[in-house]
């Protein structure tokens, strides 16, 4: 790990040296990968942590070399959000039995502070030149956001542990559930799939994302209203805000940033799915967007910085099969760039659209897929045959 801070302004270096936080990491096997925010390094024999860390929210992540010691035998990535205060010393130990980073008690960390000077040459300085980049991706994430969304176990796993819903360790257990014996010959693919145990993620390891509304319209909606709410997702977005972020719409942007960081830096695919779901709601809520121009100016800013951190071909393999991002943003631009939009918001949206067209070569001028007929499910009790004038198909 490079411990040089010669390129940093001397006064800033002095301020961070005395006011910055310190992460002491002990016991990480040599050859492992350790990172904080958008910085990562291969752990060498002298590595003991990072010093001069600016106070605030940070994202620590690591891949540890396996017990075999080979560089190709890295564990799946684990990570955690941290909130560090001025002059704070946070001590972590690598637990080889549990294969995870464990935070030490506050008393042990404070005792180590007395020996911190002797550790100084083993601590690498936080690369301050990357701080602006990190802040652009996390400026809405506050301490409360971090604690609310992070798993209760404290660690975010790219491949969390899963456990069977039921043990099924004995033949009698399978008979009780009308399942074939393990030692009988499998007769079909369907039967083979049925023999696999049903699994669930280990309790406490789940990221506590907001639950996206399953229904996009009110209970008493007519077929016409169902179609309208399926085209304009303002109702669903308002329900999500009412359930999770009453009076705090900016916290939704914090979750958008949280999920993006977990995916890009933490390698958590579930976080990418949550990012897509939140983005879909925000980009298809026309009425809500026109009522909250200041919020959507910030939405554009968040997306601008997120997409600035990925290469131009980043989304090709991930979303090209459904063309998710281009079609979703196309819908957003269709109303933010219209004369009905707030002038400041419209100007910012037009500039953002031009930027994306230039960087990614995305075409936002084609007719969006949303112009095709939309088929939505009617709630129970509605019968189109009995109500031919009320159709659930819009064109």
mmCIF file of C-alpha atoms in Angstrom:
data_model
loop_
_atom_site.group_PDB
_atom_site.id
_atom_site.type_symbol
_atom_site.label_atom_id
_atom_site.label_comp_id
_atom_site.label_asym_id
_atom_site.label_seq_id
_atom_site.Cartn_x
_atom_site.Cartn_y
_atom_site.Cartn_z
ATOM 1 C CA UNK A 1 0.000 0.000 0.000
ATOM 2 C CA UNK A 2 1.439 3.370 -1.030
ATOM 3 C CA UNK A 3 2.109 5.451 2.057
ATOM 4 C CA UNK A 4 3.226 8.561 0.225
ATOM 5 C CA UNK A 5 1.314 11.803 0.858
ATOM 6 C CA UNK A 6 3.810 14.093 -0.858
ATOM 7 C CA UNK A 7 1.231 15.327 -3.384
ATOM 8 C CA UNK A 8 -1.140 16.552 -0.669
ATOM 9 C CA UNK A 9 -1.187 20.203 0.357
ATOM 10 C CA UNK A 10 1.003 20.414 3.513
ATOM 11 C CA UNK A 11 -1.600 22.367 5.494
ATOM 12 C CA UNK A 12 -4.353 19.921 4.527
ATOM 13 C CA UNK A 13 -2.104 16.988 5.402
ATOM 14 C CA UNK A 14 -1.404 18.535 8.798
ATOM 15 C CA UNK A 15 -5.138 19.103 9.424
ATOM 16 C CA UNK A 16 -6.060 15.537 8.448
ATOM 17 C CA UNK A 17 -3.199 14.137 10.494
ATOM 18 C CA UNK A 18 -4.569 15.714 13.664
ATOM 19 C CA UNK A 19 -8.321 15.770 12.868
ATOM 20 C CA UNK A 20 -8.789 12.737 10.624
ATOM 21 C CA UNK A 21 -9.968 9.320 11.753
ATOM 22 C CA UNK A 22 -7.830 6.178 11.835
ATOM 23 C CA UNK A 23 -8.753 2.631 10.837
ATOM 24 C CA UNK A 24 -6.499 -0.016 12.345
ATOM 25 C CA UNK A 25 -6.907 -3.404 10.656
ATOM 26 C CA UNK A 26 -5.083 -6.317 12.261
ATOM 27 C CA UNK A 27 -4.628 -9.889 11.102
ATOM 28 C CA UNK A 28 -5.634 -9.591 7.447
ATOM 29 C CA UNK A 29 -3.698 -12.221 5.429
ATOM 30 C CA UNK A 30 -1.030 -10.881 3.116
ATOM 31 C CA UNK A 31 -2.170 -10.776 -0.501
ATOM 32 C CA UNK A 32 -5.762 -9.921 0.392
ATOM 33 C CA UNK A 33 -7.528 -6.921 -1.115
ATOM 34 C CA UNK A 34 -8.612 -4.085 1.168
ATOM 35 C CA UNK A 35 -10.386 -0.903 0.201
ATOM 36 C CA UNK A 36 -12.153 2.162 1.493
ATOM 37 C CA UNK A 37 -14.549 4.117 -0.724
ATOM 38 C CA UNK A 38 -13.171 4.154 -4.293
ATOM 39 C CA UNK A 39 -9.662 3.114 -3.222
ATOM 40 C CA UNK A 40 -8.346 -0.434 -2.903
ATOM 41 C CA UNK A 41 -4.965 -2.034 -2.353
ATOM 42 C CA UNK A 42 -3.340 -5.420 -2.099
ATOM 43 C CA UNK A 43 -2.348 -6.037 1.508
ATOM 44 C CA UNK A 44 1.388 -6.274 2.107
ATOM 45 C CA UNK A 45 3.345 -7.501 5.138
ATOM 46 C CA UNK A 46 3.460 -4.032 6.742
ATOM 47 C CA UNK A 47 -0.241 -3.150 6.353
ATOM 48 C CA UNK A 48 -2.023 -2.201 9.565
ATOM 49 C CA UNK A 49 -4.708 0.162 8.302
ATOM 50 C CA UNK A 50 -5.478 3.663 7.017
ATOM 51 C CA UNK A 51 -4.892 7.030 8.670
ATOM 52 C CA UNK A 52 -5.999 10.613 7.954
ATOM 53 C CA UNK A 53 -9.511 9.519 6.942
ATOM 54 C CA UNK A 54 -11.869 12.512 6.550
ATOM 55 C CA UNK A 55 -14.763 12.357 9.049
ATOM 56 C CA UNK A 56 -18.136 11.205 7.732
ATOM 57 C CA UNK A 57 -19.648 8.219 5.943
ATOM 58 C CA UNK A 58 -17.280 5.724 4.298
ATOM 59 C CA UNK A 59 -17.479 2.282 2.691
ATOM 60 C CA UNK A 60 -14.933 -0.349 3.735
ATOM 61 C CA UNK A 61 -14.620 -3.489 1.591
ATOM 62 C CA UNK A 62 -12.310 -6.482 1.398
ATOM 63 C CA UNK A 63 -11.601 -9.810 -0.292
ATOM 64 C CA UNK A 64 -9.425 -12.077 1.803
ATOM 65 C CA UNK A 65 -6.983 -14.701 0.541
ATOM 66 C CA UNK A 66 -8.186 -18.223 1.267
ATOM 67 C CA UNK A 67 -6.554 -20.585 3.707
ATOM 68 C CA UNK A 68 -4.530 -22.073 0.858
ATOM 69 C CA UNK A 69 -2.769 -18.744 0.471
ATOM 70 C CA UNK A 70 -2.991 -18.580 -3.312
ATOM 71 C CA UNK A 71 -3.679 -15.167 -4.821
ATOM 72 C CA UNK A 72 -6.420 -16.662 -6.974
ATOM 73 C CA UNK A 73 -8.279 -18.014 -3.944
ATOM 74 C CA UNK A 74 -10.001 -14.824 -2.849
ATOM 75 C CA UNK A 75 -13.130 -14.906 -0.722
ATOM 76 C CA UNK A 76 -16.284 -13.193 -2.021
ATOM 77 C CA UNK A 77 -16.343 -9.496 -1.190
ATOM 78 C CA UNK A 78 -17.586 -8.326 2.180
ATOM 79 C CA UNK A 79 -18.150 -4.696 3.066
ATOM 80 C CA UNK A 80 -19.697 -2.265 5.519
ATOM 81 C CA UNK A 81 -20.614 1.384 5.768
ATOM 82 C CA UNK A 82 -18.828 3.288 8.524
ATOM 83 C CA UNK A 83 -19.503 6.633 10.131
ATOM 84 C CA UNK A 84 -16.253 8.072 11.443
ATOM 85 C CA UNK A 85 -15.911 11.095 13.688
ATOM 86 C CA UNK A 86 -12.990 13.486 14.051
ATOM 87 C CA UNK A 87 -9.928 11.826 15.616
ATOM 88 C CA UNK A 88 -11.822 8.542 16.006
ATOM 89 C CA UNK A 89 -9.825 5.340 16.137
ATOM 90 C CA UNK A 90 -11.716 2.281 14.872
ATOM 91 C CA UNK A 91 -10.025 -1.075 15.450
ATOM 92 C CA UNK A 92 -10.860 -4.239 13.481
ATOM 93 C CA UNK A 93 -9.537 -7.784 13.818
ATOM 94 C CA UNK A 94 -9.706 -10.394 11.084
ATOM 95 C CA UNK A 95 -11.436 -13.496 12.466
ATOM 96 C CA UNK A 96 -10.101 -16.476 10.444
ATOM 97 C CA UNK A 97 -12.644 -18.905 11.924
ATOM 98 C CA UNK A 98 -15.699 -16.826 10.980
ATOM 99 C CA UNK A 99 -13.854 -15.303 7.982
ATOM 100 C CA UNK A 100 -15.062 -11.796 8.685
ATOM 101 C CA UNK A 101 -13.845 -8.486 10.035
ATOM 102 C CA UNK A 102 -14.799 -7.935 13.673
ATOM 103 C CA UNK A 103 -14.835 -4.510 15.306
ATOM 104 C CA UNK A 104 -12.997 -4.392 18.611
ATOM 105 C CA UNK A 105 -14.557 -2.940 21.787
ATOM 106 C CA UNK A 106 -14.182 0.799 22.246
ATOM 107 C CA UNK A 107 -11.985 0.272 25.307
ATOM 108 C CA UNK A 108 -9.488 -1.828 23.325
ATOM 109 C CA UNK A 109 -9.341 0.805 20.592
ATOM 110 C CA UNK A 110 -8.705 3.593 23.087
ATOM 111 C CA UNK A 111 -5.941 1.572 24.720
ATOM 112 C CA UNK A 112 -4.306 1.178 21.302
ATOM 113 C CA UNK A 113 -4.377 4.957 20.875
ATOM 114 C CA UNK A 114 -1.488 5.177 23.327
ATOM 115 C CA UNK A 115 0.602 3.082 20.898
ATOM 116 C CA UNK A 116 -0.639 4.772 17.734
ATOM 117 C CA UNK A 117 2.612 6.633 17.115
ATOM 118 C CA UNK A 118 4.501 3.342 16.864
ATOM 119 C CA UNK A 119 1.970 2.148 14.272
ATOM 120 C CA UNK A 120 2.175 5.278 12.140
ATOM 121 C CA UNK A 121 4.651 3.863 9.600
ATOM 122 C CA UNK A 122 2.313 0.862 9.069
ATOM 123 C CA UNK A 123 -0.700 3.051 8.232
ATOM 124 C CA UNK A 124 -1.330 4.332 4.734
ATOM 125 C CA UNK A 125 -2.807 7.831 4.297
ATOM 126 C CA UNK A 126 -6.321 8.110 2.875
ATOM 127 C CA UNK A 127 -5.976 9.206 -0.800
ATOM 128 C CA UNK A 128 -7.580 12.604 -0.375
ATOM 129 C CA UNK A 129 -7.601 13.260 -4.120
ATOM 130 C CA UNK A 130 -10.364 10.620 -4.400
ATOM 131 C CA UNK A 131 -12.548 12.253 -1.744
ATOM 132 C CA UNK A 132 -14.498 14.452 -4.164
ATOM 133 C CA UNK A 133 -15.397 11.395 -6.214
ATOM 134 C CA UNK A 134 -16.642 9.530 -3.135
ATOM 135 C CA UNK A 135 -18.688 12.478 -1.866
ATOM 136 C CA UNK A 136 -20.406 12.801 -5.255
ATOM 137 C CA UNK A 137 -21.669 9.223 -4.820
ATOM 138 C CA UNK A 138 -22.646 9.435 -1.147
ATOM 139 C CA UNK A 139 -23.564 13.021 -0.295
ATOM 140 C CA UNK A 140 -27.167 12.084 0.603
ATOM 141 C CA UNK A 141 -26.188 9.116 2.793
ATOM 142 C CA UNK A 142 -26.305 10.172 6.422
ATOM 143 C CA UNK A 143 -25.456 8.297 9.598
ATOM 144 C CA UNK A 144 -29.123 7.435 10.146
ATOM 145 C CA UNK A 145 -29.486 6.152 6.567
ATOM 146 C CA UNK A 146 -26.474 3.920 6.988
ATOM 147 C CA UNK A 147 -27.757 2.310 10.203
ATOM 148 C CA UNK A 148 -31.294 1.918 8.857
ATOM 149 C CA UNK A 149 -30.331 0.104 5.647
ATOM 150 C CA UNK A 150 -27.247 -1.852 6.671
ATOM 151 C CA UNK A 151 -27.835 -5.493 7.764
ATOM 152 C CA UNK A 152 -28.308 -5.963 11.494
ATOM 153 C CA UNK A 153 -25.165 -8.122 11.545
ATOM 154 C CA UNK A 154 -23.188 -5.071 10.398
ATOM 155 C CA UNK A 155 -21.577 -6.675 7.334
ATOM 156 C CA UNK A 156 -22.778 -6.619 3.724
ATOM 157 C CA UNK A 157 -22.009 -9.887 1.931
ATOM 158 C CA UNK A 158 -21.842 -10.210 -1.845
ATOM 159 C CA UNK A 159 -22.723 -13.888 -1.354
ATOM 160 C CA UNK A 160 -24.591 -14.120 1.963
ATOM 161 C CA UNK A 161 -24.972 -17.427 3.749
ATOM 162 C CA UNK A 162 -28.204 -19.315 3.044
ATOM 163 C CA UNK A 163 -29.875 -21.914 5.235
ATOM 164 C CA UNK A 164 -32.569 -24.531 4.497
ATOM 165 C CA UNK A 165 -36.096 -23.611 5.541
ATOM 166 C CA UNK A 166 -36.355 -27.067 7.102
ATOM 167 C CA UNK A 167 -33.541 -29.453 7.941
ATOM 168 C CA UNK A 168 -34.966 -32.541 6.135
ATOM 169 C CA UNK A 169 -32.116 -34.633 7.530
ATOM 170 C CA UNK A 170 -34.109 -37.859 7.862
ATOM 171 C CA UNK A 171 -36.151 -39.912 5.412
ATOM 172 C CA UNK A 172 -39.174 -39.508 7.691
ATOM 173 C CA UNK A 173 -38.950 -35.723 7.242
ATOM 174 C CA UNK A 174 -39.253 -36.075 3.469
ATOM 175 C CA UNK A 175 -42.111 -38.563 3.734
ATOM 176 C CA UNK A 176 -43.978 -36.129 5.960
ATOM 177 C CA UNK A 177 -43.752 -33.510 3.189
ATOM 178 C CA UNK A 178 -44.671 -35.981 0.416
ATOM 179 C CA UNK A 179 -41.166 -35.809 -1.043
ATOM 180 C CA UNK A 180 -39.336 -38.823 -2.555
ATOM 181 C CA UNK A 181 -36.493 -40.511 -0.726
ATOM 182 C CA UNK A 182 -32.984 -39.278 -1.567
ATOM 183 C CA UNK A 183 -31.870 -42.801 -2.520
ATOM 184 C CA UNK A 184 -34.660 -43.297 -5.090
ATOM 185 C CA UNK A 185 -34.001 -42.739 -8.807
ATOM 186 C CA UNK A 186 -34.974 -39.292 -10.077
ATOM 187 C CA UNK A 187 -37.592 -39.626 -12.853
ATOM 188 C CA UNK A 188 -37.691 -36.057 -14.213
ATOM 189 C CA UNK A 189 -36.146 -32.593 -14.067
ATOM 190 C CA UNK A 190 -39.189 -31.339 -12.156
ATOM 191 C CA UNK A 191 -38.764 -34.065 -9.576
ATOM 192 C CA UNK A 192 -35.065 -33.274 -9.314
ATOM 193 C CA UNK A 193 -35.806 -29.610 -8.636
ATOM 194 C CA UNK A 194 -38.390 -30.622 -6.021
ATOM 195 C CA UNK A 195 -35.738 -32.612 -4.184
ATOM 196 C CA UNK A 196 -33.546 -29.549 -3.698
ATOM 197 C CA UNK A 197 -33.991 -27.966 -0.275
ATOM 198 C CA UNK A 198 -35.767 -24.624 -0.062
ATOM 199 C CA UNK A 199 -33.296 -22.017 1.129
ATOM 200 C CA UNK A 200 -33.489 -18.646 2.835
ATOM 201 C CA UNK A 201 -30.883 -16.012 3.560
ATOM 202 C CA UNK A 202 -29.411 -16.217 7.042
ATOM 203 C CA UNK A 203 -31.313 -13.945 9.374
ATOM 204 C CA UNK A 204 -29.573 -10.657 10.059
ATOM 205 C CA UNK A 205 -27.557 -10.603 6.817
ATOM 206 C CA UNK A 206 -30.277 -8.993 4.671
ATOM 207 C CA UNK A 207 -29.830 -5.405 3.516
ATOM 208 C CA UNK A 208 -32.928 -3.639 4.796
ATOM 209 C CA UNK A 209 -34.030 -1.998 1.562
ATOM 210 C CA UNK A 210 -37.387 -0.256 1.278
ATOM 211 C CA UNK A 211 -40.101 -2.537 -0.011
ATOM 212 C CA UNK A 212 -41.307 -1.531 -3.459
ATOM 213 C CA UNK A 213 -45.142 -1.416 -3.601
ATOM 214 C CA UNK A 214 -46.498 -4.565 -5.241
ATOM 215 C CA UNK A 215 -49.627 -2.761 -6.405
ATOM 216 C CA UNK A 216 -49.334 0.471 -8.368
ATOM 217 C CA UNK A 217 -52.911 1.699 -7.868
ATOM 218 C CA UNK A 218 -55.452 2.217 -5.045
ATOM 219 C CA UNK A 219 -57.789 -0.573 -3.993
ATOM 220 C CA UNK A 220 -60.875 1.211 -5.357
ATOM 221 C CA UNK A 221 -59.326 2.162 -8.713
ATOM 222 C CA UNK A 222 -61.434 1.770 -11.849
ATOM 223 C CA UNK A 223 -59.969 0.042 -14.938
ATOM 224 C CA UNK A 224 -59.226 3.452 -16.467
ATOM 225 C CA UNK A 225 -57.466 4.601 -13.294
ATOM 226 C CA UNK A 226 -55.509 1.335 -13.144
ATOM 227 C CA UNK A 227 -54.172 2.040 -16.627
ATOM 228 C CA UNK A 228 -53.295 5.625 -15.676
ATOM 229 C CA UNK A 229 -51.462 4.527 -12.515
ATOM 230 C CA UNK A 230 -49.585 1.869 -14.493
ATOM 231 C CA UNK A 231 -48.323 4.506 -16.927
ATOM 232 C CA UNK A 232 -47.658 7.206 -14.328
ATOM 233 C CA UNK A 233 -46.169 5.626 -11.189
ATOM 234 C CA UNK A 234 -46.671 8.699 -9.000
ATOM 235 C CA UNK A 235 -49.140 6.881 -6.720
ATOM 236 C CA UNK A 236 -46.721 4.009 -6.111
ATOM 237 C CA UNK A 237 -43.844 6.411 -5.455
ATOM 238 C CA UNK A 238 -45.943 8.412 -2.996
ATOM 239 C CA UNK A 239 -46.923 5.197 -1.200
ATOM 240 C CA UNK A 240 -43.267 4.195 -0.840
ATOM 241 C CA UNK A 241 -42.379 7.637 0.534
ATOM 242 C CA UNK A 242 -45.346 7.553 2.905
ATOM 243 C CA UNK A 243 -44.349 4.118 4.215
ATOM 244 C CA UNK A 244 -40.600 4.610 4.571
ATOM 245 C CA UNK A 245 -39.713 8.307 4.229
ATOM 246 C CA UNK A 246 -42.621 10.455 5.419
ATOM 247 C CA UNK A 247 -41.617 14.088 4.990
ATOM 248 C CA UNK A 248 -38.088 13.044 3.945
ATOM 249 C CA UNK A 249 -38.062 12.538 0.158
ATOM 250 C CA UNK A 250 -34.308 13.149 -0.002
ATOM 251 C CA UNK A 251 -33.805 9.941 1.956
ATOM 252 C CA UNK A 252 -35.016 8.075 -1.117
ATOM 253 C CA UNK A 253 -32.008 9.510 -2.964
ATOM 254 C CA UNK A 254 -29.847 8.301 -0.084
ATOM 255 C CA UNK A 255 -31.147 4.777 -0.639
ATOM 256 C CA UNK A 256 -30.554 5.164 -4.385
ATOM 257 C CA UNK A 257 -26.921 6.021 -3.604
ATOM 258 C CA UNK A 258 -26.642 3.300 -0.960
ATOM 259 C CA UNK A 259 -27.814 0.606 -3.385
ATOM 260 C CA UNK A 260 -25.523 1.867 -6.172
ATOM 261 C CA UNK A 261 -22.462 1.791 -3.896
ATOM 262 C CA UNK A 262 -23.361 -1.687 -2.619
ATOM 263 C CA UNK A 263 -23.539 -2.939 -6.198
ATOM 264 C CA UNK A 264 -20.541 -1.179 -7.759
ATOM 265 C CA UNK A 265 -18.146 -1.421 -4.809
ATOM 266 C CA UNK A 266 -19.708 -4.243 -2.771
ATOM 267 C CA UNK A 267 -20.567 -6.562 -5.713
ATOM 268 C CA UNK A 268 -24.098 -7.107 -4.351
ATOM 269 C CA UNK A 269 -26.430 -7.965 -7.228
ATOM 270 C CA UNK A 270 -29.527 -7.572 -5.027
ATOM 271 C CA UNK A 271 -28.509 -3.924 -4.605
ATOM 272 C CA UNK A 272 -28.469 -3.471 -8.387
ATOM 273 C CA UNK A 273 -32.038 -4.793 -8.544
ATOM 274 C CA UNK A 274 -33.101 -2.331 -5.832
ATOM 275 C CA UNK A 275 -31.362 0.521 -7.672
ATOM 276 C CA UNK A 276 -33.265 -0.396 -10.834
ATOM 277 C CA UNK A 277 -36.584 -0.567 -8.974
ATOM 278 C CA UNK A 278 -36.117 2.828 -7.315
ATOM 279 C CA UNK A 279 -34.957 4.366 -10.577
ATOM 280 C CA UNK A 280 -37.968 2.925 -12.395
ATOM 281 C CA UNK A 281 -40.327 4.560 -9.889
ATOM 282 C CA UNK A 282 -38.581 7.929 -10.053
ATOM 283 C CA UNK A 283 -38.355 7.975 -13.846
ATOM 284 C CA UNK A 284 -41.978 7.009 -14.459
ATOM 285 C CA UNK A 285 -43.686 9.270 -11.900
ATOM 286 C CA UNK A 286 -44.639 12.134 -14.202
ATOM 287 C CA UNK A 287 -47.169 13.914 -11.985
ATOM 288 C CA UNK A 288 -44.938 13.639 -8.906
ATOM 289 C CA UNK A 289 -41.885 14.937 -10.794
ATOM 290 C CA UNK A 290 -43.708 18.048 -12.016
ATOM 291 C CA UNK A 291 -44.886 18.724 -8.449
ATOM 292 C CA UNK A 292 -41.379 18.346 -6.957
ATOM 293 C CA UNK A 293 -38.928 20.019 -9.359
ATOM 294 C CA UNK A 294 -36.284 20.651 -6.682
ATOM 295 C CA UNK A 295 -36.179 16.949 -5.810
ATOM 296 C CA UNK A 296 -35.784 15.957 -9.455
ATOM 297 C CA UNK A 297 -32.979 18.441 -9.990
ATOM 298 C CA UNK A 298 -31.182 16.443 -7.290
ATOM 299 C CA UNK A 299 -32.231 13.144 -8.937
ATOM 300 C CA UNK A 300 -30.486 14.233 -12.141
ATOM 301 C CA UNK A 301 -27.400 15.237 -10.167
ATOM 302 C CA UNK A 302 -27.276 11.825 -8.433
ATOM 303 C CA UNK A 303 -27.620 9.971 -11.739
ATOM 304 C CA UNK A 304 -25.035 12.197 -13.417
ATOM 305 C CA UNK A 305 -22.398 11.321 -10.823
ATOM 306 C CA UNK A 306 -23.323 7.642 -10.722
ATOM 307 C CA UNK A 307 -23.114 7.182 -14.472
ATOM 308 C CA UNK A 308 -19.890 9.204 -14.569
ATOM 309 C CA UNK A 309 -18.180 6.468 -12.526
ATOM 310 C CA UNK A 310 -18.854 3.614 -14.942
ATOM 311 C CA UNK A 311 -17.252 2.882 -18.326
ATOM 312 C CA UNK A 312 -19.328 3.418 -21.453
ATOM 313 C CA UNK A 313 -19.870 -0.328 -21.930
ATOM 314 C CA UNK A 314 -20.730 -1.003 -18.271
ATOM 315 C CA UNK A 315 -24.461 -1.448 -18.816
ATOM 316 C CA UNK A 316 -24.243 -3.384 -22.061
ATOM 317 C CA UNK A 317 -24.043 -6.884 -20.609
ATOM 318 C CA UNK A 318 -26.164 -6.127 -17.541
ATOM 319 C CA UNK A 319 -29.260 -4.482 -18.942
ATOM 320 C CA UNK A 320 -29.077 -4.650 -22.730
ATOM 321 C CA UNK A 321 -31.376 -7.657 -22.896
ATOM 322 C CA UNK A 322 -34.234 -5.422 -21.728
ATOM 323 C CA UNK A 323 -32.636 -2.081 -22.565
ATOM 324 C CA UNK A 324 -33.703 -1.027 -19.079
ATOM 325 C CA UNK A 325 -31.681 2.135 -18.539
ATOM 326 C CA UNK A 326 -32.192 3.780 -21.923
ATOM 327 C CA UNK A 327 -35.936 3.080 -22.032
ATOM 328 C CA UNK A 328 -36.411 4.226 -18.420
ATOM 329 C CA UNK A 329 -34.481 7.471 -18.895
ATOM 330 C CA UNK A 330 -36.288 8.021 -22.181
ATOM 331 C CA UNK A 331 -39.579 8.131 -20.291
ATOM 332 C CA UNK A 332 -38.081 10.533 -17.743
ATOM 333 C CA UNK A 333 -36.843 12.907 -20.442
ATOM 334 C CA UNK A 334 -40.194 12.772 -22.253
ATOM 335 C CA UNK A 335 -41.788 14.861 -19.483
ATOM 336 C CA UNK A 336 -38.835 16.632 -17.870
ATOM 337 C CA UNK A 337 -37.818 18.112 -21.224
ATOM 338 C CA UNK A 338 -41.384 19.157 -22.075
ATOM 339 C CA UNK A 339 -42.624 22.777 -21.927
ATOM 340 C CA UNK A 340 -44.756 21.848 -18.886
ATOM 341 C CA UNK A 341 -41.694 21.196 -16.727
ATOM 342 C CA UNK A 342 -40.134 23.696 -14.348
ATOM 343 C CA UNK A 343 -37.713 25.857 -16.428
ATOM 344 C CA UNK A 344 -34.674 25.109 -14.260
ATOM 345 C CA UNK A 345 -35.477 21.401 -14.178
ATOM 346 C CA UNK A 346 -36.113 21.325 -17.936
ATOM 347 C CA UNK A 347 -32.775 23.012 -18.647
ATOM 348 C CA UNK A 348 -30.902 20.565 -16.442
ATOM 349 C CA UNK A 349 -32.714 17.569 -17.991
ATOM 350 C CA UNK A 350 -31.901 18.678 -21.545
ATOM 351 C CA UNK A 351 -28.223 19.085 -20.664
ATOM 352 C CA UNK A 352 -28.158 15.679 -18.945
ATOM 353 C CA UNK A 353 -29.784 14.020 -21.964
ATOM 354 C CA UNK A 354 -27.208 15.572 -24.276
ATOM 355 C CA UNK A 355 -24.394 14.409 -21.995
ATOM 356 C CA UNK A 356 -25.641 10.805 -21.984
ATOM 357 C CA UNK A 357 -26.131 10.809 -25.737
ATOM 358 C CA UNK A 358 -22.539 11.953 -26.216
ATOM 359 C CA UNK A 359 -20.961 9.603 -23.636
ATOM 360 C CA UNK A 360 -22.943 6.399 -24.148
ATOM 361 C CA UNK A 361 -24.240 6.949 -27.686
ATOM 362 C CA UNK A 362 -27.761 6.303 -26.417
ATOM 363 C CA UNK A 363 -30.641 7.381 -28.660
ATOM 364 C CA UNK A 364 -33.454 9.047 -26.736
ATOM 365 C CA UNK A 365 -35.317 10.219 -29.830
ATOM 366 C CA UNK A 366 -36.905 6.877 -30.739
ATOM 367 C CA UNK A 367 -40.457 6.242 -29.625
ATOM 368 C CA UNK A 368 -40.277 4.745 -26.117
ATOM 369 C CA UNK A 369 -41.595 1.248 -25.487
ATOM 370 C CA UNK A 370 -44.235 2.778 -23.232
ATOM 371 C CA UNK A 371 -46.085 3.952 -26.325
ATOM 372 C CA UNK A 372 -46.918 0.337 -27.129
ATOM 373 C CA UNK A 373 -50.246 -1.062 -25.821
ATOM 374 C CA UNK A 374 -50.033 -1.651 -22.081
ATOM 375 C CA UNK A 375 -51.681 -4.692 -20.525
ATOM 376 C CA UNK A 376 -52.378 -4.441 -16.802
ATOM 377 C CA UNK A 377 -54.036 -6.880 -14.429
ATOM 378 C CA UNK A 378 -57.426 -5.906 -13.088
ATOM 379 C CA UNK A 379 -58.219 -6.402 -9.404
ATOM 380 C CA UNK A 380 -60.669 -9.085 -8.360
ATOM 381 C CA UNK A 381 -64.268 -8.298 -9.166
ATOM 382 C CA UNK A 382 -63.642 -6.617 -12.515
ATOM 383 C CA UNK A 383 -64.701 -8.476 -15.631
ATOM 384 C CA UNK A 384 -63.924 -6.915 -18.995
ATOM 385 C CA UNK A 385 -66.567 -9.056 -20.704
ATOM 386 C CA UNK A 386 -69.219 -7.514 -18.507
ATOM 387 C CA UNK A 387 -67.739 -4.022 -18.832
ATOM 388 C CA UNK A 388 -66.730 -3.709 -22.499
ATOM 389 C CA UNK A 389 -66.471 0.062 -22.248
ATOM 390 C CA UNK A 390 -63.835 -0.184 -19.489
ATOM 391 C CA UNK A 391 -60.701 -1.647 -21.002
ATOM 392 C CA UNK A 392 -57.397 -2.247 -19.219
ATOM 393 C CA UNK A 393 -55.408 -1.814 -22.436
ATOM 394 C CA UNK A 394 -54.078 1.620 -23.326
ATOM 395 C CA UNK A 395 -52.536 2.633 -26.591
#
